[in-house]
Short mmCIF file of N, CA and C in Angstrom, two decimals:
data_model
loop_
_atom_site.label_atom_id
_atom_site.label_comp_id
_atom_site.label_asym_id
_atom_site.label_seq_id
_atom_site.Cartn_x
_atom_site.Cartn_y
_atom_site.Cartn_z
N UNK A 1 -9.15 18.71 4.80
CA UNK A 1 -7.88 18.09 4.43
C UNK A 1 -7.95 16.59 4.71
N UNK A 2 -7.40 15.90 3.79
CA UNK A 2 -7.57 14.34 4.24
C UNK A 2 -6.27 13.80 5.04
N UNK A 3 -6.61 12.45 5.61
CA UNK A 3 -5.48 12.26 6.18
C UNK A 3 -4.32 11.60 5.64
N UNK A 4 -4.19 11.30 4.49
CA UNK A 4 -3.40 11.21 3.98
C UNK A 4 -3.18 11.94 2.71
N UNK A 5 -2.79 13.25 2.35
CA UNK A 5 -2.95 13.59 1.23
C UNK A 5 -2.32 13.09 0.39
N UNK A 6 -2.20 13.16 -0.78
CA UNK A 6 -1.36 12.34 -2.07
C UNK A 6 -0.92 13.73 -2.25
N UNK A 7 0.31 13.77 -2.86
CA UNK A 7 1.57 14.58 -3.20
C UNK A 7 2.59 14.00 -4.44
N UNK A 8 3.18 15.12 -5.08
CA UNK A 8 4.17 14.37 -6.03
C UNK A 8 5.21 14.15 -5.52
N UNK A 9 5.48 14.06 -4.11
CA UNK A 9 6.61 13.11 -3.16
C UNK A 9 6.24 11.88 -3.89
N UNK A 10 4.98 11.37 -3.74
CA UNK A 10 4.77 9.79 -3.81
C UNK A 10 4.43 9.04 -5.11
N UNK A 11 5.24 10.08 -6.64
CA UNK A 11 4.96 9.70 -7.67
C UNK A 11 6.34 9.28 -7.93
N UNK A 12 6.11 8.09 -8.36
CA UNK A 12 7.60 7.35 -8.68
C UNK A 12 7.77 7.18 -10.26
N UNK A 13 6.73 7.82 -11.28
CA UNK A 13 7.14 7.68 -12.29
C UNK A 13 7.31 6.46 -13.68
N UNK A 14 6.44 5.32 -12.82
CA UNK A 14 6.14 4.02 -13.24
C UNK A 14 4.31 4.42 -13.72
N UNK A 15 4.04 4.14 -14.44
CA UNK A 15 2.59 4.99 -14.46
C UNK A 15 1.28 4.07 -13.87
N UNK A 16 2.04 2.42 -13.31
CA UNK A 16 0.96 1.59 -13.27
C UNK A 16 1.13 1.23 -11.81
N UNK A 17 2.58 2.09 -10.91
CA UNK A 17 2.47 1.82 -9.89
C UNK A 17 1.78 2.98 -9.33
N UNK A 18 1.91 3.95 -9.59
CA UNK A 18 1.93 4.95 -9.44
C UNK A 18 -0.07 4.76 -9.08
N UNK A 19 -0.71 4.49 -10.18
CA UNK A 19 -2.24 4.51 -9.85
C UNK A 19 -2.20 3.68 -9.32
N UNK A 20 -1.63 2.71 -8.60
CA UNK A 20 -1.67 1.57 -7.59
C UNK A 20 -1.35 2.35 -6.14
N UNK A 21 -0.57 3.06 -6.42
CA UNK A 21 0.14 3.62 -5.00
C UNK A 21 -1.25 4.86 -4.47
N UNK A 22 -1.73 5.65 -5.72
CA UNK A 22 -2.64 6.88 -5.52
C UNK A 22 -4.33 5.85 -4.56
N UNK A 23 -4.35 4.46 -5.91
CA UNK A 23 -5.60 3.71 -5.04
C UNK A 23 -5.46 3.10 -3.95
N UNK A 24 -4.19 2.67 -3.29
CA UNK A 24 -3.71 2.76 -1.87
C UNK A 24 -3.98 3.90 -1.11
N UNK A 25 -3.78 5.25 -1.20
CA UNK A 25 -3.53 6.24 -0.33
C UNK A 25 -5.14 6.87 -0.31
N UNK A 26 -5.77 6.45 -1.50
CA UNK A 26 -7.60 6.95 -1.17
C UNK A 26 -8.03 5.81 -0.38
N UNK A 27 -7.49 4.55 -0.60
CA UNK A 27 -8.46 3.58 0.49
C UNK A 27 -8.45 4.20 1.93
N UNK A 28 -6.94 4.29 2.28
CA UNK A 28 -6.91 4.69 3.34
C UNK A 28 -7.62 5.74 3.78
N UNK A 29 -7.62 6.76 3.32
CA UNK A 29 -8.33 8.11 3.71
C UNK A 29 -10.16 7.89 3.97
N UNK A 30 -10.43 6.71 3.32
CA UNK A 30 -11.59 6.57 3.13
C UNK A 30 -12.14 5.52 3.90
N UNK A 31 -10.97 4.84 4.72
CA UNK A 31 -11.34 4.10 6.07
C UNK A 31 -11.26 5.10 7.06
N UNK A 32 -10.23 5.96 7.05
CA UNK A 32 -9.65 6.79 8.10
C UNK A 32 -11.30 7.85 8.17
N UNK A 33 -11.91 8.28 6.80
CA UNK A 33 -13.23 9.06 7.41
C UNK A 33 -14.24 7.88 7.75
N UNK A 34 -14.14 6.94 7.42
CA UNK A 34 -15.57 6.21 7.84
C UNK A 34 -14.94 5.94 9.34
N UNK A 35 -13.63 5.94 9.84
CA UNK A 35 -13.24 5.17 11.18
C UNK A 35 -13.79 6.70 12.16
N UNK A 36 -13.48 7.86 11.21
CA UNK A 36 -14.28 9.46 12.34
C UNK A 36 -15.72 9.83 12.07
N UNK A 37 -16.46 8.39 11.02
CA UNK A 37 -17.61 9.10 11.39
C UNK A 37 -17.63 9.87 10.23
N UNK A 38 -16.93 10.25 9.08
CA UNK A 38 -17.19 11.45 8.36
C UNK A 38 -18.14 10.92 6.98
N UNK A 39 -17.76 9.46 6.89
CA UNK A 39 -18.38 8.77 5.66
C UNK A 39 -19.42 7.71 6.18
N UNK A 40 -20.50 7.84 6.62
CA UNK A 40 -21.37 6.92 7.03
C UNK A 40 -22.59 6.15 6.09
N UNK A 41 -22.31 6.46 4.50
CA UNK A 41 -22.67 6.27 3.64
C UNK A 41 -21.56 5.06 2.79
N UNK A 42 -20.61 5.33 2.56
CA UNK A 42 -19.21 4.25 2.26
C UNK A 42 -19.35 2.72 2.44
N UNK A 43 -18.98 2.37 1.88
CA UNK A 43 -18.89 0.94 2.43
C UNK A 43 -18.30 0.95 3.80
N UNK A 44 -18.89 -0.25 4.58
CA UNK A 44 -18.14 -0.57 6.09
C UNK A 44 -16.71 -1.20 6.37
N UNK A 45 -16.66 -0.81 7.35
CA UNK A 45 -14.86 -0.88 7.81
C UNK A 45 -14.59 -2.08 7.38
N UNK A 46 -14.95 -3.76 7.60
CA UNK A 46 -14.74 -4.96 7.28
C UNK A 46 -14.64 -4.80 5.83
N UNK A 47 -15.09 -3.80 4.75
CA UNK A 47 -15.26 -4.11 3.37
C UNK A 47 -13.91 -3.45 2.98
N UNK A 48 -13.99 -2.03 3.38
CA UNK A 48 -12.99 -1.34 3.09
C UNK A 48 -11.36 -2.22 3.44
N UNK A 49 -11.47 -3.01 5.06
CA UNK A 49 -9.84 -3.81 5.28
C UNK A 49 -9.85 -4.56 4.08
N UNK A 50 -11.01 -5.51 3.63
CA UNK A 50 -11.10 -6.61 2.80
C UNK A 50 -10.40 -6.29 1.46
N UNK A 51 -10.75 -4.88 0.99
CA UNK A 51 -10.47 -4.41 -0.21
C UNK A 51 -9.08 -3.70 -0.08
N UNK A 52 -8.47 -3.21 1.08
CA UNK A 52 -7.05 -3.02 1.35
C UNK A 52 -6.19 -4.09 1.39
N UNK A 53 -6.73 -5.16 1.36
CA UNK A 53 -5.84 -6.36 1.88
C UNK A 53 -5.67 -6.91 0.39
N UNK A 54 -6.86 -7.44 -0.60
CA UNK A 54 -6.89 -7.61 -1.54
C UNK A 54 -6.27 -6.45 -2.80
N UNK A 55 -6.06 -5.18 -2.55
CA UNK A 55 -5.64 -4.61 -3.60
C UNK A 55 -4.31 -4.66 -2.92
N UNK A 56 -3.75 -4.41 -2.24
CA UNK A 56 -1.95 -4.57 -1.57
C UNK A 56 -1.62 -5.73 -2.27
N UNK A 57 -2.25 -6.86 -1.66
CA UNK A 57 -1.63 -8.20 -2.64
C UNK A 57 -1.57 -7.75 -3.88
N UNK A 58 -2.45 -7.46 -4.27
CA UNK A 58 -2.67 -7.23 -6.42
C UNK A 58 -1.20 -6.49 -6.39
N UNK A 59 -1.07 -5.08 -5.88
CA UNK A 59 0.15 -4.01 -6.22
C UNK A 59 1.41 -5.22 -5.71
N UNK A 60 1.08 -6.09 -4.80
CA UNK A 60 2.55 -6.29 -4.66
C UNK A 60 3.06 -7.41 -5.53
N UNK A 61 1.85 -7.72 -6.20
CA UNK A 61 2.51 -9.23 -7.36
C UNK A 61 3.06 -8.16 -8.46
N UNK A 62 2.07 -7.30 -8.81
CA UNK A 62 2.61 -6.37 -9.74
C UNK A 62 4.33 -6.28 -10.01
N UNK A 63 4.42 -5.31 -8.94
CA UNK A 63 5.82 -5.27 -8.31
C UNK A 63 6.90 -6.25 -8.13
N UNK A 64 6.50 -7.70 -8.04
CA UNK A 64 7.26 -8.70 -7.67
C UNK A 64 7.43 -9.50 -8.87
N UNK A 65 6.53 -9.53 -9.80
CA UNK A 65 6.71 -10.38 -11.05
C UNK A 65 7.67 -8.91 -11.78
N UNK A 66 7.33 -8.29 -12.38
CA UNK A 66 8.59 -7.03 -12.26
C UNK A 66 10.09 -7.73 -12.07
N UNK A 67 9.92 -7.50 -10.11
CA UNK A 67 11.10 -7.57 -10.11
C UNK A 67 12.21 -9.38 -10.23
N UNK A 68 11.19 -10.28 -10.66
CA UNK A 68 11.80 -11.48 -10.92
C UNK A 68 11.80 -11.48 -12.97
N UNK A 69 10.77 -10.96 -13.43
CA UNK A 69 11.34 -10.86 -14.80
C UNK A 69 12.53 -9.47 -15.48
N UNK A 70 12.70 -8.88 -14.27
CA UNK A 70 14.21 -7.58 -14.39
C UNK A 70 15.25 -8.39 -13.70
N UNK A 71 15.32 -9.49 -12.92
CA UNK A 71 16.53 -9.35 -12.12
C UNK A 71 16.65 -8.86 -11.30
N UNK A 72 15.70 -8.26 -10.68
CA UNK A 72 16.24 -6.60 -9.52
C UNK A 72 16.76 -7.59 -8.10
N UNK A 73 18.31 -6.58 -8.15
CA UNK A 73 18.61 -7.48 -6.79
C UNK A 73 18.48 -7.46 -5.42
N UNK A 74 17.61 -6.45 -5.07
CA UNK A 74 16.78 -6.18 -4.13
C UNK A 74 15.62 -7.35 -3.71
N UNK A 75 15.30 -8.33 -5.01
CA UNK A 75 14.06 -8.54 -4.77
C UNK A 75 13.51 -9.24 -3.47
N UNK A 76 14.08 -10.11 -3.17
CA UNK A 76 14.47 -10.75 -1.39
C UNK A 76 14.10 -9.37 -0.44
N UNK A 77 14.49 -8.73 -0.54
CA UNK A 77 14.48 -7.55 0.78
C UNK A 77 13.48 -6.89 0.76
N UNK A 78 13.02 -6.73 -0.73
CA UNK A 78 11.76 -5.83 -1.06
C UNK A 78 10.41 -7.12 -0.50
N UNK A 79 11.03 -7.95 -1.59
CA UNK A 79 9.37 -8.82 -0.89
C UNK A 79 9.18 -9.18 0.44
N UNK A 80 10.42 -9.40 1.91
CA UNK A 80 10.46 -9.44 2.44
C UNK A 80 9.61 -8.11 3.39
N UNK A 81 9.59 -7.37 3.18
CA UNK A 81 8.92 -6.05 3.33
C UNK A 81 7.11 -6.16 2.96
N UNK A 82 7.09 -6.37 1.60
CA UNK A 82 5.82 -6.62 1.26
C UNK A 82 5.25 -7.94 2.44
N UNK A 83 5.74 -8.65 2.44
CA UNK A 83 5.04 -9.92 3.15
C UNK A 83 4.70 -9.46 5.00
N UNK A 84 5.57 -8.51 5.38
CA UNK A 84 5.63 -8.24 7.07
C UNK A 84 4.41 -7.08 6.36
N UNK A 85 3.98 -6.67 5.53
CA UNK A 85 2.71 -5.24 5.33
C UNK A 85 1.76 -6.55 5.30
N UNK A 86 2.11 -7.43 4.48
CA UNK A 86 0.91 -8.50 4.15
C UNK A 86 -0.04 -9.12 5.75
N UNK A 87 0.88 -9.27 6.58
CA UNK A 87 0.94 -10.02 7.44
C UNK A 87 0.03 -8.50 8.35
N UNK A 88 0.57 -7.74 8.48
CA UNK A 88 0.10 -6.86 9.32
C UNK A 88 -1.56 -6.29 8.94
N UNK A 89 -1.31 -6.43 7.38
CA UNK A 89 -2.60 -5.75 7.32
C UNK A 89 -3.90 -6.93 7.72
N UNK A 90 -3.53 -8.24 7.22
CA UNK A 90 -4.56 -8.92 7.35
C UNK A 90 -4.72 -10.03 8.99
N UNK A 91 -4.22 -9.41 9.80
CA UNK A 91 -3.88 -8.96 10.89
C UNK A 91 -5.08 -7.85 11.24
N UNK A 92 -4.98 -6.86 11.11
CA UNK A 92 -6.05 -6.08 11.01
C UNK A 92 -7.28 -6.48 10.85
N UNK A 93 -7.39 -6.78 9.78
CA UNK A 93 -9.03 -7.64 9.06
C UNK A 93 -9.12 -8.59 10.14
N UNK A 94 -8.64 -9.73 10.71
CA UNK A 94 -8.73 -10.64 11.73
C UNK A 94 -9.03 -9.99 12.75
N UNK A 95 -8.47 -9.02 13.53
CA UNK A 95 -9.00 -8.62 14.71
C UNK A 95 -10.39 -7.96 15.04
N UNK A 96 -10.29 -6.80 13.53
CA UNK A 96 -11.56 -6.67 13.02
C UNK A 96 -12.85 -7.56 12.95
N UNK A 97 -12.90 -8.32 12.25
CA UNK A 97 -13.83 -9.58 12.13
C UNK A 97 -13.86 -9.93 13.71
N UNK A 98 -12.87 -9.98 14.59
CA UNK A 98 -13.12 -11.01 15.45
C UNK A 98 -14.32 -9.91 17.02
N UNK A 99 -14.22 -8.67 16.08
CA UNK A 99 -14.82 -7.60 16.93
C UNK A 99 -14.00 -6.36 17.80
N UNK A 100 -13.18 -6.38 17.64
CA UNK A 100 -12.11 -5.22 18.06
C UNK A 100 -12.51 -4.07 17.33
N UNK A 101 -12.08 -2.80 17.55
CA UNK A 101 -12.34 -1.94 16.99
C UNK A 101 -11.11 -1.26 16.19
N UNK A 102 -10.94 -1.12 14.93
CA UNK A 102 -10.07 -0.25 14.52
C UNK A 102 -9.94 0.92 14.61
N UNK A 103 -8.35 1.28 15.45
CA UNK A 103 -8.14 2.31 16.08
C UNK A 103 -7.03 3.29 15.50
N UNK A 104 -7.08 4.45 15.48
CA UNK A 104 -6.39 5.32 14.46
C UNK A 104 -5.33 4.88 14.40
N UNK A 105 -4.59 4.69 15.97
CA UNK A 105 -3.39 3.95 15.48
C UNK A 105 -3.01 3.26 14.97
N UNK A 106 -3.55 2.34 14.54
CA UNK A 106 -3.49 1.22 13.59
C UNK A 106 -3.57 1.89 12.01
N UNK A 107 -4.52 2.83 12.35
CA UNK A 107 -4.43 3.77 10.65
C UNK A 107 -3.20 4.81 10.92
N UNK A 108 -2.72 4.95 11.68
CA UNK A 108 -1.62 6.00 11.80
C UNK A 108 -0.37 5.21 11.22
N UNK A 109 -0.32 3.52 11.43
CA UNK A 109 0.71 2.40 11.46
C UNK A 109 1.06 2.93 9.73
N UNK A 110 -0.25 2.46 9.55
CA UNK A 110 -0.70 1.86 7.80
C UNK A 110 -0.18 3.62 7.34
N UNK A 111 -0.69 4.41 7.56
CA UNK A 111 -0.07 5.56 6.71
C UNK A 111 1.64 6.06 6.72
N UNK A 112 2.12 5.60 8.12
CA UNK A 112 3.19 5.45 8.18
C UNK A 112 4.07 4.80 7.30
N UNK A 113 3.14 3.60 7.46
CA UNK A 113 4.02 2.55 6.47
C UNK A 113 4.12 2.50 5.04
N UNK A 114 2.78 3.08 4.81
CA UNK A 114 2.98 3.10 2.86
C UNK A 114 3.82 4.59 2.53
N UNK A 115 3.86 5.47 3.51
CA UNK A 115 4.41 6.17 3.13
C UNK A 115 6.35 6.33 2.60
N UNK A 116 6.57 5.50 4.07
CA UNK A 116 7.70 4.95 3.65
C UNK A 116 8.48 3.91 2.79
N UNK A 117 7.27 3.29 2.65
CA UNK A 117 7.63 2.25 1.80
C UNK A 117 7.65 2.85 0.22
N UNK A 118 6.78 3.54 -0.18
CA UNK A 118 6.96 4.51 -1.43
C UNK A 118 7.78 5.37 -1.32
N UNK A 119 7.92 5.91 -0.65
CA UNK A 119 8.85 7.16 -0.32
C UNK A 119 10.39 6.51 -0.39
N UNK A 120 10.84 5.41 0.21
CA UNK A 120 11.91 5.02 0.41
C UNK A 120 12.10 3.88 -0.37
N UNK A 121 11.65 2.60 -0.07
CA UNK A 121 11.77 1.29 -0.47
C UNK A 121 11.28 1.03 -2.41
N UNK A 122 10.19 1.73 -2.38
CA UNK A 122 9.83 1.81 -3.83
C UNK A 122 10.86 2.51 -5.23
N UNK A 123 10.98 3.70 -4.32
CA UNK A 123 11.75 5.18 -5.52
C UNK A 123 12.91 3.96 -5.29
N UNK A 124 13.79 3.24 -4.51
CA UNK A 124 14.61 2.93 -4.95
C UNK A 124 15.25 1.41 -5.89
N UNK A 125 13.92 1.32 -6.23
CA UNK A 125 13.72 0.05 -7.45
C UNK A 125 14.07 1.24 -8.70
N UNK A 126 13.33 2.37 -9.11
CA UNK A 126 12.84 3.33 -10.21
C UNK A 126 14.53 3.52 -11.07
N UNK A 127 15.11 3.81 -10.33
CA UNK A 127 16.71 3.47 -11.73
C UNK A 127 16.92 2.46 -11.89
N UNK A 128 16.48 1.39 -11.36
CA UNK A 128 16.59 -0.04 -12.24
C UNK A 128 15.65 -0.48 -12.65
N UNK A 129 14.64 -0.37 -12.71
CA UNK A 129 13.29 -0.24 -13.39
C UNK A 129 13.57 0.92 -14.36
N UNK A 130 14.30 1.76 -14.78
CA UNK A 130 14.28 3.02 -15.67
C UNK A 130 15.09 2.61 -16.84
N UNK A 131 16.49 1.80 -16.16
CA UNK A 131 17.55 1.16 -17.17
C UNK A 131 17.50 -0.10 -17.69
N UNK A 132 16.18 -0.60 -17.20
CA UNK A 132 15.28 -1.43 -17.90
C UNK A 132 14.24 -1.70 -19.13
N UNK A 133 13.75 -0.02 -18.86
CA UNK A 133 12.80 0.21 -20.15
C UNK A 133 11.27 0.10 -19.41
N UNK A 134 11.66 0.37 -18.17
CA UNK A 134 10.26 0.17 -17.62
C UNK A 134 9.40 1.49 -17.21
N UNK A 135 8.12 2.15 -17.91
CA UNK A 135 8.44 3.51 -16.98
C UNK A 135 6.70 3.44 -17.43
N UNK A 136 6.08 2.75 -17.70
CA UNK A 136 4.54 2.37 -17.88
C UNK A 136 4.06 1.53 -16.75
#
């Protein structure tokens, strides 16, 4: 079982966030086995933060040019959100690099957090993103 499984809890029905949100939830799983040892073949932990840090930014311009060419009036609160994940994750990568070890908890943080953030903060853009014409 992985540690984060993907579920249709975390399909919001946008079809381009949606494979944004699914290639979020395999990165993770796929730091989380190289962090137990299960993937010692994978790229290394520094590559894998590098490529979490860099695809989060990508999903969250996605999301943010979105929500400044809809109007969405959330968008302040939402990006405000994105920027404290921004901050945290590459946060991570820094401590990393600087030789610390990444520790589950820190992957326990990150699964926590995307979960809620899709689960909660995301689904509730999706009716104004829907009465928009947005669903690709």
């Amino acid at each position: 079982m992985s540690f984060m499984p993907w579920n249709d809890e975390f399909v919001i029905g946008i079809e381009r966030i949606d494979a944004q949100h699914r290639w979020l939830v395999d990165l993770t799983n796929a730091l989380h086995d190289r962090l137990q040892g299960r993937d010692d073949q994978g790229p290394p932990i520094g590559e894998l933060l590098e490529q979490l840090v860099e695809y989060t930014m990508n999903h969250f311009i996605v999301e943010e040019v979105l929500f400044q060419r809809l109007g969405y009036p959330e968008e302040e609160a939402h990006r405000a959100e994105h920027d404290r994940f921004n901050r945290q994750i590459i946060d991570l990568l820094y401590r990393h690099e600087d030789g610390e070890a990444v520790s589950l908890q820190a992957l326990e943080l990150l699964k926590a957090w995307l979960t809620h953030h899709i689960l909660k903060v995301d689904k509730a853009y999706v009716g104004f993103f829907q009465q928009k014409g947005v669903t690709a």
